[in-house]
Amino acid sequence: MLRVVILSAFLLWSCSPKAQDSPETDKLKVEFSLPKKLKEVSGMAMSGDKKTIWAIEDQGNKNTVYGLDLQGRLSAAVPVENADNHDWEDITSDPLGNLYIGDFGNNGNDRQNLSILKIDLTGASQKSTRVTQTTKFHYEGQTEFPPAKSNWLYDCEAFVEMDGSFYLFTKNRSKGFDGTFLVFRVPNRAGDFEAKLVGTLQLQGGYSDAAITSAAISPAKDRIILLNHKNIQVLTGFSAGDFSKVSIQRLSLDHNSQKEAVVFLNDHTLLIADEKDKKTGGKVYRFSLPEEGK
């Protein structure tokens, strides 16, 4: 009889969702599962009071910003009334709590309507929001739309705001992927600008190791996190307009999924989201950054 009870308990445990798909590692801890309607989260930002996680989805989804509380419950679904979701790939904030949507997804390297949208979203109780500033841009150095496939360096899924400028980190889609990416600077104001190239850098490894899908800047502005499917890359040593002396530290997540969004919860902790597929993903994970020097 005891054997039957033990066997039954084991079968119940092994058939539970967590046992079938347990993505936790020693480094990456599941914080919560995303609401079912959010299958393709492409960016996250924290509210100024640190009580709401703002999330967006990319091309093919609604022009809506979603609010989640820190337990992962959906607290808001706020449409952006005067904007279309051409391909929203990241969302970030500035020190004043203003939110910016990067409408710059460019899988085919052929878009000529790239923009960053500032919205007047301040709280989860809002029923709608509007774009209050549009920053249009084109990339310095791109003259063909698209260029040769060996030079597909003009997709972007990652940006941060720092000291009155946006910094964009491109996603390499070139034939013969080698981890090269470009860093561009765009002023944080309304207008139509040439994005200035301020760095040409390289990450090691294949596509899942080194293709950049989101970015976040630390509250102290001394570290920028670049997200990959399998790793995070910690950038230090940069300054406004100069990424020539940047240092890059790769930290493995010991986990491979379509991770598309990263944000600082605090100066030492990241939240990372992956997209939902048939069996895995659709979660937000917590990752603790190692202490400096370790």
PDB file of C-alpha atoms in Angstrom:
ATOM      1  CA  MET A   1       0.000   0.000   0.000  1.00  0.00           C
ATOM      2  CA  LEU A   2       2.844   2.392   0.880  1.00  0.00           C
ATOM      3  CA  ARG A   3       4.437   1.753  -2.531  1.00  0.00           C
ATOM      4  CA  VAL A   4       1.173   2.692  -4.258  1.00  0.00           C
ATOM      5  CA  VAL A   5       0.929   5.966  -2.327  1.00  0.00           C
ATOM      6  CA  ILE A   6       4.536   6.885  -3.091  1.00  0.00           C
ATOM      7  CA  LEU A   7       4.126   5.978  -6.771  1.00  0.00           C
ATOM      8  CA  SER A   8       0.913   8.019  -7.035  1.00  0.00           C
ATOM      9  CA  ALA A   9       2.553  11.047  -5.437  1.00  0.00           C
ATOM     10  CA  PHE A  10       5.494  10.760  -7.812  1.00  0.00           C
ATOM     11  CA  LEU A  11       3.191  10.568 -10.841  1.00  0.00           C
ATOM     12  CA  LEU A  12       1.243  13.631  -9.713  1.00  0.00           C
ATOM     13  CA  TRP A  13       4.469  15.569  -9.222  1.00  0.00           C
ATOM     14  CA  SER A  14       5.949  14.473 -12.557  1.00  0.00           C
ATOM     15  CA  CYS A  15       2.785  15.483 -14.451  1.00  0.00           C
ATOM     16  CA  SER A  16       2.632  18.965 -12.963  1.00  0.00           C
ATOM     17  CA  PRO A  17       3.416  21.826 -15.395  1.00  0.00           C
ATOM     18  CA  LYS A  18       6.500  22.863 -13.460  1.00  0.00           C
ATOM     19  CA  ALA A  19       7.935  19.365 -13.538  1.00  0.00           C
ATOM     20  CA  GLN A  20       7.373  19.057 -17.283  1.00  0.00           C
ATOM     21  CA  ASP A  21       8.824  22.465 -18.030  1.00  0.00           C
ATOM     22  CA  SER A  22      11.048  23.765 -15.253  1.00  0.00           C
ATOM     23  CA  PRO A  23      13.132  26.571 -16.764  1.00  0.00           C
ATOM     24  CA  GLU A  24      14.768  27.576 -13.487  1.00  0.00           C
ATOM     25  CA  THR A  25      18.519  27.326 -13.181  1.00  0.00           C
ATOM     26  CA  ASP A  26      20.872  28.233 -10.368  1.00  0.00           C
ATOM     27  CA  LYS A  27      21.085  31.670 -11.992  1.00  0.00           C
ATOM     28  CA  LEU A  28      17.633  32.258 -13.471  1.00  0.00           C
ATOM     29  CA  LYS A  29      14.575  32.054 -11.222  1.00  0.00           C
ATOM     30  CA  VAL A  30      10.968  32.132 -12.386  1.00  0.00           C
ATOM     31  CA  GLU A  31       9.316  35.248 -10.940  1.00  0.00           C
ATOM     32  CA  PHE A  32       5.885  34.625 -12.484  1.00  0.00           C
ATOM     33  CA  SER A  33       4.101  33.444 -15.622  1.00  0.00           C
ATOM     34  CA  LEU A  34       2.842  36.163 -17.942  1.00  0.00           C
ATOM     35  CA  PRO A  35      -0.920  36.533 -18.514  1.00  0.00           C
ATOM     36  CA  LYS A  36      -2.084  34.288 -21.349  1.00  0.00           C
ATOM     37  CA  LYS A  37      -2.869  37.226 -23.633  1.00  0.00           C
ATOM     38  CA  LEU A  38       0.776  38.379 -23.564  1.00  0.00           C
ATOM     39  CA  LYS A  39       2.479  35.823 -25.792  1.00  0.00           C
ATOM     40  CA  GLU A  40       5.009  38.080 -27.540  1.00  0.00           C
ATOM     41  CA  VAL A  41       6.374  40.545 -24.997  1.00  0.00           C
ATOM     42  CA  SER A  42       9.133  42.526 -26.716  1.00  0.00           C
ATOM     43  CA  GLY A  43      10.033  45.082 -24.061  1.00  0.00           C
ATOM     44  CA  MET A  44       9.564  46.015 -20.403  1.00  0.00           C
ATOM     45  CA  ALA A  45      10.060  49.180 -18.342  1.00  0.00           C
ATOM     46  CA  MET A  46       9.467  49.979 -14.684  1.00  0.00           C
ATOM     47  CA  SER A  47       7.114  52.730 -13.570  1.00  0.00           C
ATOM     48  CA  GLY A  48       8.557  55.608 -11.581  1.00  0.00           C
ATOM     49  CA  ASP A  49       7.150  54.228  -8.311  1.00  0.00           C
ATOM     50  CA  LYS A  50       8.510  50.728  -9.105  1.00  0.00           C
ATOM     51  CA  LYS A  51       5.061  49.193  -8.617  1.00  0.00           C
ATOM     52  CA  THR A  52       4.140  48.564 -12.257  1.00  0.00           C
ATOM     53  CA  ILE A  53       5.959  46.749 -15.037  1.00  0.00           C
ATOM     54  CA  TRP A  54       5.010  48.273 -18.394  1.00  0.00           C
ATOM     55  CA  ALA A  55       5.152  45.768 -21.276  1.00  0.00           C
ATOM     56  CA  ILE A  56       4.637  45.930 -25.040  1.00  0.00           C
ATOM     57  CA  GLU A  57       4.349  43.403 -27.854  1.00  0.00           C
ATOM     58  CA  ASP A  58       5.884  43.590 -31.302  1.00  0.00           C
ATOM     59  CA  GLN A  59       4.677  43.533 -34.914  1.00  0.00           C
ATOM     60  CA  GLY A  60       1.262  41.981 -35.496  1.00  0.00           C
ATOM     61  CA  ASN A  61      -0.016  42.868 -32.029  1.00  0.00           C
ATOM     62  CA  LYS A  62      -2.092  45.735 -30.641  1.00  0.00           C
ATOM     63  CA  ASN A  63      -0.908  49.326 -30.146  1.00  0.00           C
ATOM     64  CA  THR A  64      -1.338  48.799 -26.410  1.00  0.00           C
ATOM     65  CA  VAL A  65       0.894  49.176 -23.359  1.00  0.00           C
ATOM     66  CA  TYR A  66       0.176  46.620 -20.642  1.00  0.00           C
ATOM     67  CA  GLY A  67       0.683  47.110 -16.913  1.00  0.00           C
ATOM     68  CA  LEU A  68       1.626  44.231 -14.630  1.00  0.00           C
ATOM     69  CA  ASP A  69       1.944  44.338 -10.880  1.00  0.00           C
ATOM     70  CA  LEU A  70       4.981  42.739  -9.249  1.00  0.00           C
ATOM     71  CA  GLN A  71       3.119  39.423  -8.920  1.00  0.00           C
ATOM     72  CA  GLY A  72       2.461  39.324 -12.665  1.00  0.00           C
ATOM     73  CA  ARG A  73      -1.222  40.211 -12.550  1.00  0.00           C
ATOM     74  CA  LEU A  74      -2.518  42.339 -15.408  1.00  0.00           C
ATOM     75  CA  SER A  75      -3.393  45.743 -13.953  1.00  0.00           C
ATOM     76  CA  ALA A  76      -3.805  47.799 -17.135  1.00  0.00           C
ATOM     77  CA  ALA A  77      -4.205  47.560 -20.908  1.00  0.00           C
ATOM     78  CA  VAL A  78      -3.761  51.085 -22.233  1.00  0.00           C
ATOM     79  CA  PRO A  79      -4.170  51.751 -25.978  1.00  0.00           C
ATOM     80  CA  VAL A  80      -1.949  54.378 -27.591  1.00  0.00           C
ATOM     81  CA  GLU A  81      -4.610  56.357 -29.438  1.00  0.00           C
ATOM     82  CA  ASN A  82      -2.516  58.106 -32.085  1.00  0.00           C
ATOM     83  CA  ALA A  83       0.081  55.464 -32.984  1.00  0.00           C
ATOM     84  CA  ASP A  84       0.252  52.240 -34.954  1.00  0.00           C
ATOM     85  CA  ASN A  85       2.352  49.280 -33.892  1.00  0.00           C
ATOM     86  CA  HIS A  86       4.530  48.940 -36.983  1.00  0.00           C
ATOM     87  CA  ASP A  87       7.035  46.895 -34.978  1.00  0.00           C
ATOM     88  CA  TRP A  88       7.398  47.933 -31.342  1.00  0.00           C
ATOM     89  CA  GLU A  89      10.555  46.221 -30.139  1.00  0.00           C
ATOM     90  CA  ASP A  90      11.515  47.835 -26.830  1.00  0.00           C
ATOM     91  CA  ILE A  91      10.269  50.274 -24.206  1.00  0.00           C
ATOM     92  CA  THR A  92      12.400  52.358 -21.856  1.00  0.00           C
ATOM     93  CA  SER A  93      12.110  55.233 -19.413  1.00  0.00           C
ATOM     94  CA  ASP A  94      14.110  58.281 -18.388  1.00  0.00           C
ATOM     95  CA  PRO A  95      14.952  59.406 -14.830  1.00  0.00           C
ATOM     96  CA  LEU A  96      11.728  61.446 -14.697  1.00  0.00           C
ATOM     97  CA  GLY A  97       9.628  58.351 -15.412  1.00  0.00           C
ATOM     98  CA  ASN A  98       8.697  59.286 -18.982  1.00  0.00           C
ATOM     99  CA  LEU A  99       8.096  56.263 -21.205  1.00  0.00           C
ATOM    100  CA  TYR A 100       9.415  55.768 -24.742  1.00  0.00           C
ATOM    101  CA  ILE A 101       8.463  53.066 -27.255  1.00  0.00           C
ATOM    102  CA  GLY A 102      10.982  52.002 -29.876  1.00  0.00           C
ATOM    103  CA  ASP A 103       9.076  51.512 -33.131  1.00  0.00           C
ATOM    104  CA  PHE A 104      12.219  50.441 -34.954  1.00  0.00           C
ATOM    105  CA  GLY A 105      11.914  46.713 -35.620  1.00  0.00           C
ATOM    106  CA  ASN A 106      13.444  46.217 -39.050  1.00  0.00           C
ATOM    107  CA  ASN A 107      13.842  42.519 -39.795  1.00  0.00           C
ATOM    108  CA  GLY A 108      14.330  43.133 -43.502  1.00  0.00           C
ATOM    109  CA  ASN A 109      16.638  46.141 -43.029  1.00  0.00           C
ATOM    110  CA  ASP A 110      14.378  48.068 -45.423  1.00  0.00           C
ATOM    111  CA  ARG A 111      12.237  50.312 -43.210  1.00  0.00           C
ATOM    112  CA  GLN A 112      12.423  54.071 -43.677  1.00  0.00           C
ATOM    113  CA  ASN A 113       9.838  55.079 -41.063  1.00  0.00           C
ATOM    114  CA  LEU A 114      11.785  54.358 -37.880  1.00  0.00           C
ATOM    115  CA  SER A 115      10.773  56.269 -34.770  1.00  0.00           C
ATOM    116  CA  ILE A 116      10.791  56.531 -30.984  1.00  0.00           C
ATOM    117  CA  LEU A 117       7.483  57.504 -29.376  1.00  0.00           C
ATOM    118  CA  LYS A 118       7.148  59.331 -26.065  1.00  0.00           C
ATOM    119  CA  ILE A 119       3.799  58.656 -24.407  1.00  0.00           C
ATOM    120  CA  ASP A 120       1.935  60.388 -21.571  1.00  0.00           C
ATOM    121  CA  LEU A 121       1.349  57.229 -19.551  1.00  0.00           C
ATOM    122  CA  THR A 122       1.780  57.807 -15.817  1.00  0.00           C
ATOM    123  CA  GLY A 123      -0.377  55.235 -14.050  1.00  0.00           C
ATOM    124  CA  ALA A 124      -2.256  51.951 -14.355  1.00  0.00           C
ATOM    125  CA  SER A 125      -5.595  53.724 -13.884  1.00  0.00           C
ATOM    126  CA  GLN A 126      -5.357  55.469 -17.280  1.00  0.00           C
ATOM    127  CA  LYS A 127      -7.828  54.307 -19.906  1.00  0.00           C
ATOM    128  CA  SER A 128      -5.753  55.509 -22.870  1.00  0.00           C
ATOM    129  CA  THR A 129      -2.528  57.323 -23.686  1.00  0.00           C
ATOM    130  CA  ARG A 130      -1.176  59.454 -26.528  1.00  0.00           C
ATOM    131  CA  VAL A 131       2.145  60.094 -28.235  1.00  0.00           C
ATOM    132  CA  THR A 132       3.429  63.491 -27.102  1.00  0.00           C
ATOM    133  CA  GLN A 133       6.775  63.431 -28.931  1.00  0.00           C
ATOM    134  CA  THR A 134       7.907  61.619 -32.066  1.00  0.00           C
ATOM    135  CA  THR A 135      11.609  61.203 -32.734  1.00  0.00           C
ATOM    136  CA  LYS A 136      12.104  60.044 -36.327  1.00  0.00           C
ATOM    137  CA  PHE A 137      15.518  58.864 -37.488  1.00  0.00           C
ATOM    138  CA  HIS A 138      17.575  57.107 -40.131  1.00  0.00           C
ATOM    139  CA  TYR A 139      20.921  55.386 -39.631  1.00  0.00           C
ATOM    140  CA  GLU A 140      24.219  57.016 -40.505  1.00  0.00           C
ATOM    141  CA  GLY A 141      25.898  54.791 -43.079  1.00  0.00           C
ATOM    142  CA  GLN A 142      22.804  53.081 -44.467  1.00  0.00           C
ATOM    143  CA  THR A 143      22.288  54.049 -48.105  1.00  0.00           C
ATOM    144  CA  GLU A 144      20.439  50.972 -49.417  1.00  0.00           C
ATOM    145  CA  PHE A 145      17.075  49.606 -48.262  1.00  0.00           C
ATOM    146  CA  PRO A 146      17.890  46.808 -47.851  1.00  0.00           C
ATOM    147  CA  PRO A 147      21.678  46.605 -48.129  1.00  0.00           C
ATOM    148  CA  ALA A 148      23.504  43.459 -49.195  1.00  0.00           C
ATOM    149  CA  LYS A 149      22.705  40.568 -46.856  1.00  0.00           C
ATOM    150  CA  SER A 150      26.303  40.565 -45.636  1.00  0.00           C
ATOM    151  CA  ASN A 151      25.577  43.985 -44.104  1.00  0.00           C
ATOM    152  CA  TRP A 152      22.188  43.531 -42.428  1.00  0.00           C
ATOM    153  CA  LEU A 153      23.128  45.521 -39.325  1.00  0.00           C
ATOM    154  CA  TYR A 154      20.149  47.905 -39.210  1.00  0.00           C
ATOM    155  CA  ASP A 155      17.499  45.972 -37.326  1.00  0.00           C
ATOM    156  CA  CYS A 156      17.054  47.123 -33.741  1.00  0.00           C
ATOM    157  CA  GLU A 157      15.313  45.633 -30.702  1.00  0.00           C
ATOM    158  CA  ALA A 158      17.193  47.399 -27.913  1.00  0.00           C
ATOM    159  CA  PHE A 159      17.653  50.935 -26.636  1.00  0.00           C
ATOM    160  CA  VAL A 160      18.115  53.042 -23.508  1.00  0.00           C
ATOM    161  CA  GLU A 161      17.768  56.731 -22.628  1.00  0.00           C
ATOM    162  CA  MET A 162      20.767  58.453 -21.048  1.00  0.00           C
ATOM    163  CA  ASP A 163      21.506  62.135 -20.448  1.00  0.00           C
ATOM    164  CA  GLY A 164      19.066  63.452 -23.030  1.00  0.00           C
ATOM    165  CA  SER A 165      19.878  60.972 -25.806  1.00  0.00           C
ATOM    166  CA  PHE A 166      18.723  57.556 -26.940  1.00  0.00           C
ATOM    167  CA  TYR A 167      21.306  54.825 -27.518  1.00  0.00           C
ATOM    168  CA  LEU A 168      20.304  52.069 -29.943  1.00  0.00           C
ATOM    169  CA  PHE A 169      22.013  48.669 -30.116  1.00  0.00           C
ATOM    170  CA  THR A 170      21.387  46.897 -33.403  1.00  0.00           C
ATOM    171  CA  LYS A 171      20.563  43.259 -34.026  1.00  0.00           C
ATOM    172  CA  ASN A 172      22.827  41.548 -36.526  1.00  0.00           C
ATOM    173  CA  ARG A 173      20.835  39.687 -39.186  1.00  0.00           C
ATOM    174  CA  SER A 174      23.701  39.435 -41.677  1.00  0.00           C
ATOM    175  CA  LYS A 175      24.519  36.382 -43.720  1.00  0.00           C
ATOM    176  CA  GLY A 176      27.590  34.962 -42.009  1.00  0.00           C
ATOM    177  CA  PHE A 177      26.633  36.176 -38.513  1.00  0.00           C
ATOM    178  CA  ASP A 178      29.733  37.138 -36.517  1.00  0.00           C
ATOM    179  CA  GLY A 179      28.310  38.968 -33.496  1.00  0.00           C
ATOM    180  CA  THR A 180      29.025  42.473 -34.791  1.00  0.00           C
ATOM    181  CA  PHE A 181      26.573  45.170 -33.714  1.00  0.00           C
ATOM    182  CA  LEU A 182      26.348  48.932 -34.037  1.00  0.00           C
ATOM    183  CA  VAL A 183      25.632  51.571 -31.399  1.00  0.00           C
ATOM    184  CA  PHE A 184      23.795  54.710 -32.537  1.00  0.00           C
ATOM    185  CA  ARG A 185      22.935  57.939 -30.720  1.00  0.00           C
ATOM    186  CA  VAL A 186      19.735  59.926 -31.340  1.00  0.00           C
ATOM    187  CA  PRO A 187      18.720  63.097 -29.452  1.00  0.00           C
ATOM    188  CA  ASN A 188      15.712  62.813 -27.166  1.00  0.00           C
ATOM    189  CA  ARG A 189      13.559  65.469 -28.780  1.00  0.00           C
ATOM    190  CA  ALA A 190      10.999  65.826 -31.521  1.00  0.00           C
ATOM    191  CA  GLY A 191      12.299  65.914 -35.078  1.00  0.00           C
ATOM    192  CA  ASP A 192      13.822  63.865 -37.882  1.00  0.00           C
ATOM    193  CA  PHE A 193      17.474  62.976 -37.273  1.00  0.00           C
ATOM    194  CA  GLU A 194      20.416  61.033 -38.577  1.00  0.00           C
ATOM    195  CA  ALA A 195      21.297  58.454 -35.914  1.00  0.00           C
ATOM    196  CA  LYS A 196      25.021  58.946 -35.312  1.00  0.00           C
ATOM    197  CA  LEU A 197      27.273  55.893 -35.125  1.00  0.00           C
ATOM    198  CA  VAL A 198      29.132  55.930 -31.792  1.00  0.00           C
ATOM    199  CA  GLY A 199      30.417  52.360 -31.666  1.00  0.00           C
ATOM    200  CA  THR A 200      31.045  49.209 -33.675  1.00  0.00           C
ATOM    201  CA  LEU A 201      31.358  46.285 -31.271  1.00  0.00           C
ATOM    202  CA  GLN A 202      31.323  42.502 -31.371  1.00  0.00           C
ATOM    203  CA  LEU A 203      29.909  39.760 -29.166  1.00  0.00           C
ATOM    204  CA  GLN A 204      31.261  36.224 -29.177  1.00  0.00           C
ATOM    205  CA  GLY A 205      29.287  33.156 -30.186  1.00  0.00           C
ATOM    206  CA  GLY A 206      26.423  32.238 -32.457  1.00  0.00           C
ATOM    207  CA  TYR A 207      23.045  33.864 -32.966  1.00  0.00           C
ATOM    208  CA  SER A 208      21.478  32.710 -29.678  1.00  0.00           C
ATOM    209  CA  ASP A 209      24.596  33.787 -27.806  1.00  0.00           C
ATOM    210  CA  ALA A 210      25.053  37.198 -29.392  1.00  0.00           C
ATOM    211  CA  ALA A 211      21.979  38.570 -31.228  1.00  0.00           C
ATOM    212  CA  ILE A 212      20.672  41.512 -29.158  1.00  0.00           C
ATOM    213  CA  THR A 213      16.959  41.498 -28.255  1.00  0.00           C
ATOM    214  CA  SER A 214      16.587  44.154 -25.530  1.00  0.00           C
ATOM    215  CA  ALA A 215      18.571  46.597 -23.386  1.00  0.00           C
ATOM    216  CA  ALA A 216      18.367  48.227 -19.969  1.00  0.00           C
ATOM    217  CA  ILE A 217      20.456  50.806 -18.136  1.00  0.00           C
ATOM    218  CA  SER A 218      21.150  50.608 -14.414  1.00  0.00           C
ATOM    219  CA  PRO A 219      19.720  53.241 -12.052  1.00  0.00           C
ATOM    220  CA  ALA A 220      23.286  54.471 -11.457  1.00  0.00           C
ATOM    221  CA  LYS A 221      23.836  54.704 -15.250  1.00  0.00           C
ATOM    222  CA  ASP A 222      27.115  52.833 -14.951  1.00  0.00           C
ATOM    223  CA  ARG A 223      26.026  49.574 -16.631  1.00  0.00           C
ATOM    224  CA  ILE A 224      24.023  48.734 -19.720  1.00  0.00           C
ATOM    225  CA  ILE A 225      22.580  45.245 -20.072  1.00  0.00           C
ATOM    226  CA  LEU A 226      22.183  43.708 -23.523  1.00  0.00           C
ATOM    227  CA  LEU A 227      19.965  40.636 -23.693  1.00  0.00           C
ATOM    228  CA  ASN A 228      20.437  37.522 -25.833  1.00  0.00           C
ATOM    229  CA  HIS A 229      18.496  34.262 -25.881  1.00  0.00           C
ATOM    230  CA  LYS A 230      21.175  32.515 -23.800  1.00  0.00           C
ATOM    231  CA  ASN A 231      23.196  35.293 -22.151  1.00  0.00           C
ATOM    232  CA  ILE A 232      23.292  38.818 -20.910  1.00  0.00           C
ATOM    233  CA  GLN A 233      26.126  41.172 -21.795  1.00  0.00           C
ATOM    234  CA  VAL A 234      27.163  43.782 -19.229  1.00  0.00           C
ATOM    235  CA  LEU A 235      28.617  46.951 -20.774  1.00  0.00           C
ATOM    236  CA  THR A 236      30.744  49.291 -18.664  1.00  0.00           C
ATOM    237  CA  GLY A 237      33.232  52.058 -19.402  1.00  0.00           C
ATOM    238  CA  PHE A 238      30.974  53.971 -21.809  1.00  0.00           C
ATOM    239  CA  SER A 239      30.269  57.688 -21.755  1.00  0.00           C
ATOM    240  CA  ALA A 240      27.851  59.982 -23.554  1.00  0.00           C
ATOM    241  CA  GLY A 241      28.534  59.615 -27.247  1.00  0.00           C
ATOM    242  CA  ASP A 242      31.567  57.345 -26.807  1.00  0.00           C
ATOM    243  CA  PHE A 243      31.432  53.543 -26.756  1.00  0.00           C
ATOM    244  CA  SER A 244      34.964  53.082 -28.127  1.00  0.00           C
ATOM    245  CA  LYS A 245      36.425  52.045 -24.754  1.00  0.00           C
ATOM    246  CA  VAL A 246      33.524  49.930 -23.547  1.00  0.00           C
ATOM    247  CA  SER A 247      34.182  46.682 -21.676  1.00  0.00           C
ATOM    248  CA  ILE A 248      31.817  43.745 -22.208  1.00  0.00           C
ATOM    249  CA  GLN A 249      31.270  40.926 -19.720  1.00  0.00           C
ATOM    250  CA  ARG A 250      29.196  37.968 -20.843  1.00  0.00           C
ATOM    251  CA  LEU A 251      27.102  36.227 -18.199  1.00  0.00           C
ATOM    252  CA  SER A 252      25.514  32.925 -19.178  1.00  0.00           C
ATOM    253  CA  LEU A 253      21.915  32.361 -18.090  1.00  0.00           C
ATOM    254  CA  ASP A 254      22.303  28.569 -18.460  1.00  0.00           C
ATOM    255  CA  HIS A 255      18.970  28.643 -20.285  1.00  0.00           C
ATOM    256  CA  ASN A 256      17.946  29.023 -23.922  1.00  0.00           C
ATOM    257  CA  SER A 257      14.601  30.545 -24.923  1.00  0.00           C
ATOM    258  CA  GLN A 258      13.328  33.465 -26.983  1.00  0.00           C
ATOM    259  CA  LYS A 259      14.122  36.124 -24.421  1.00  0.00           C
ATOM    260  CA  GLU A 260      12.979  39.525 -25.695  1.00  0.00           C
ATOM    261  CA  ALA A 261      12.770  41.931 -22.733  1.00  0.00           C
ATOM    262  CA  VAL A 262      14.966  43.008 -19.816  1.00  0.00           C
ATOM    263  CA  VAL A 263      14.620  45.701 -17.152  1.00  0.00           C
ATOM    264  CA  PHE A 264      16.347  46.590 -13.888  1.00  0.00           C
ATOM    265  CA  LEU A 265      14.144  45.893 -10.846  1.00  0.00           C
ATOM    266  CA  ASN A 266      16.848  47.537  -8.750  1.00  0.00           C
ATOM    267  CA  ASP A 267      20.557  48.190  -9.168  1.00  0.00           C
ATOM    268  CA  HIS A 268      21.469  44.535  -8.640  1.00  0.00           C
ATOM    269  CA  THR A 269      18.462  42.616  -9.998  1.00  0.00           C
ATOM    270  CA  LEU A 270      17.099  42.104 -13.495  1.00  0.00           C
ATOM    271  CA  LEU A 271      13.696  40.953 -14.703  1.00  0.00           C
ATOM    272  CA  ILE A 272      13.802  39.070 -18.027  1.00  0.00           C
ATOM    273  CA  ALA A 273      10.817  37.961 -20.149  1.00  0.00           C
ATOM    274  CA  ASP A 274      10.610  35.384 -22.923  1.00  0.00           C
ATOM    275  CA  GLU A 275       7.992  34.786 -25.587  1.00  0.00           C
ATOM    276  CA  LYS A 276       5.486  31.980 -25.285  1.00  0.00           C
ATOM    277  CA  ASP A 277       5.644  29.031 -27.656  1.00  0.00           C
ATOM    278  CA  LYS A 278       3.679  25.767 -27.615  1.00  0.00           C
ATOM    279  CA  LYS A 279       5.359  24.267 -24.570  1.00  0.00           C
ATOM    280  CA  THR A 280       7.730  26.763 -22.981  1.00  0.00           C
ATOM    281  CA  GLY A 281       8.306  30.437 -22.314  1.00  0.00           C
ATOM    282  CA  GLY A 282       5.795  33.121 -21.432  1.00  0.00           C
ATOM    283  CA  LYS A 283       7.538  33.805 -18.136  1.00  0.00           C
ATOM    284  CA  VAL A 284       9.337  36.563 -16.288  1.00  0.00           C
ATOM    285  CA  TYR A 285      12.560  35.540 -14.584  1.00  0.00           C
ATOM    286  CA  ARG A 286      14.681  37.145 -11.876  1.00  0.00           C
ATOM    287  CA  PHE A 287      18.441  37.331 -12.341  1.00  0.00           C
ATOM    288  CA  SER A 288      20.806  38.645  -9.672  1.00  0.00           C
ATOM    289  CA  LEU A 289      23.871  40.382 -11.023  1.00  0.00           C
ATOM    290  CA  PRO A 290      27.143  39.311  -9.406  1.00  0.00           C
ATOM    291  CA  GLU A 291      28.921  41.778  -7.179  1.00  0.00           C
ATOM    292  CA  GLU A 292      31.543  43.839  -8.951  1.00  0.00           C
ATOM    293  CA  GLY A 293      34.864  42.064  -9.173  1.00  0.00           C
ATOM    294  CA  LYS A 294      33.291  38.594  -8.950  1.00  0.00           C
TER     295      LYS A 294
END
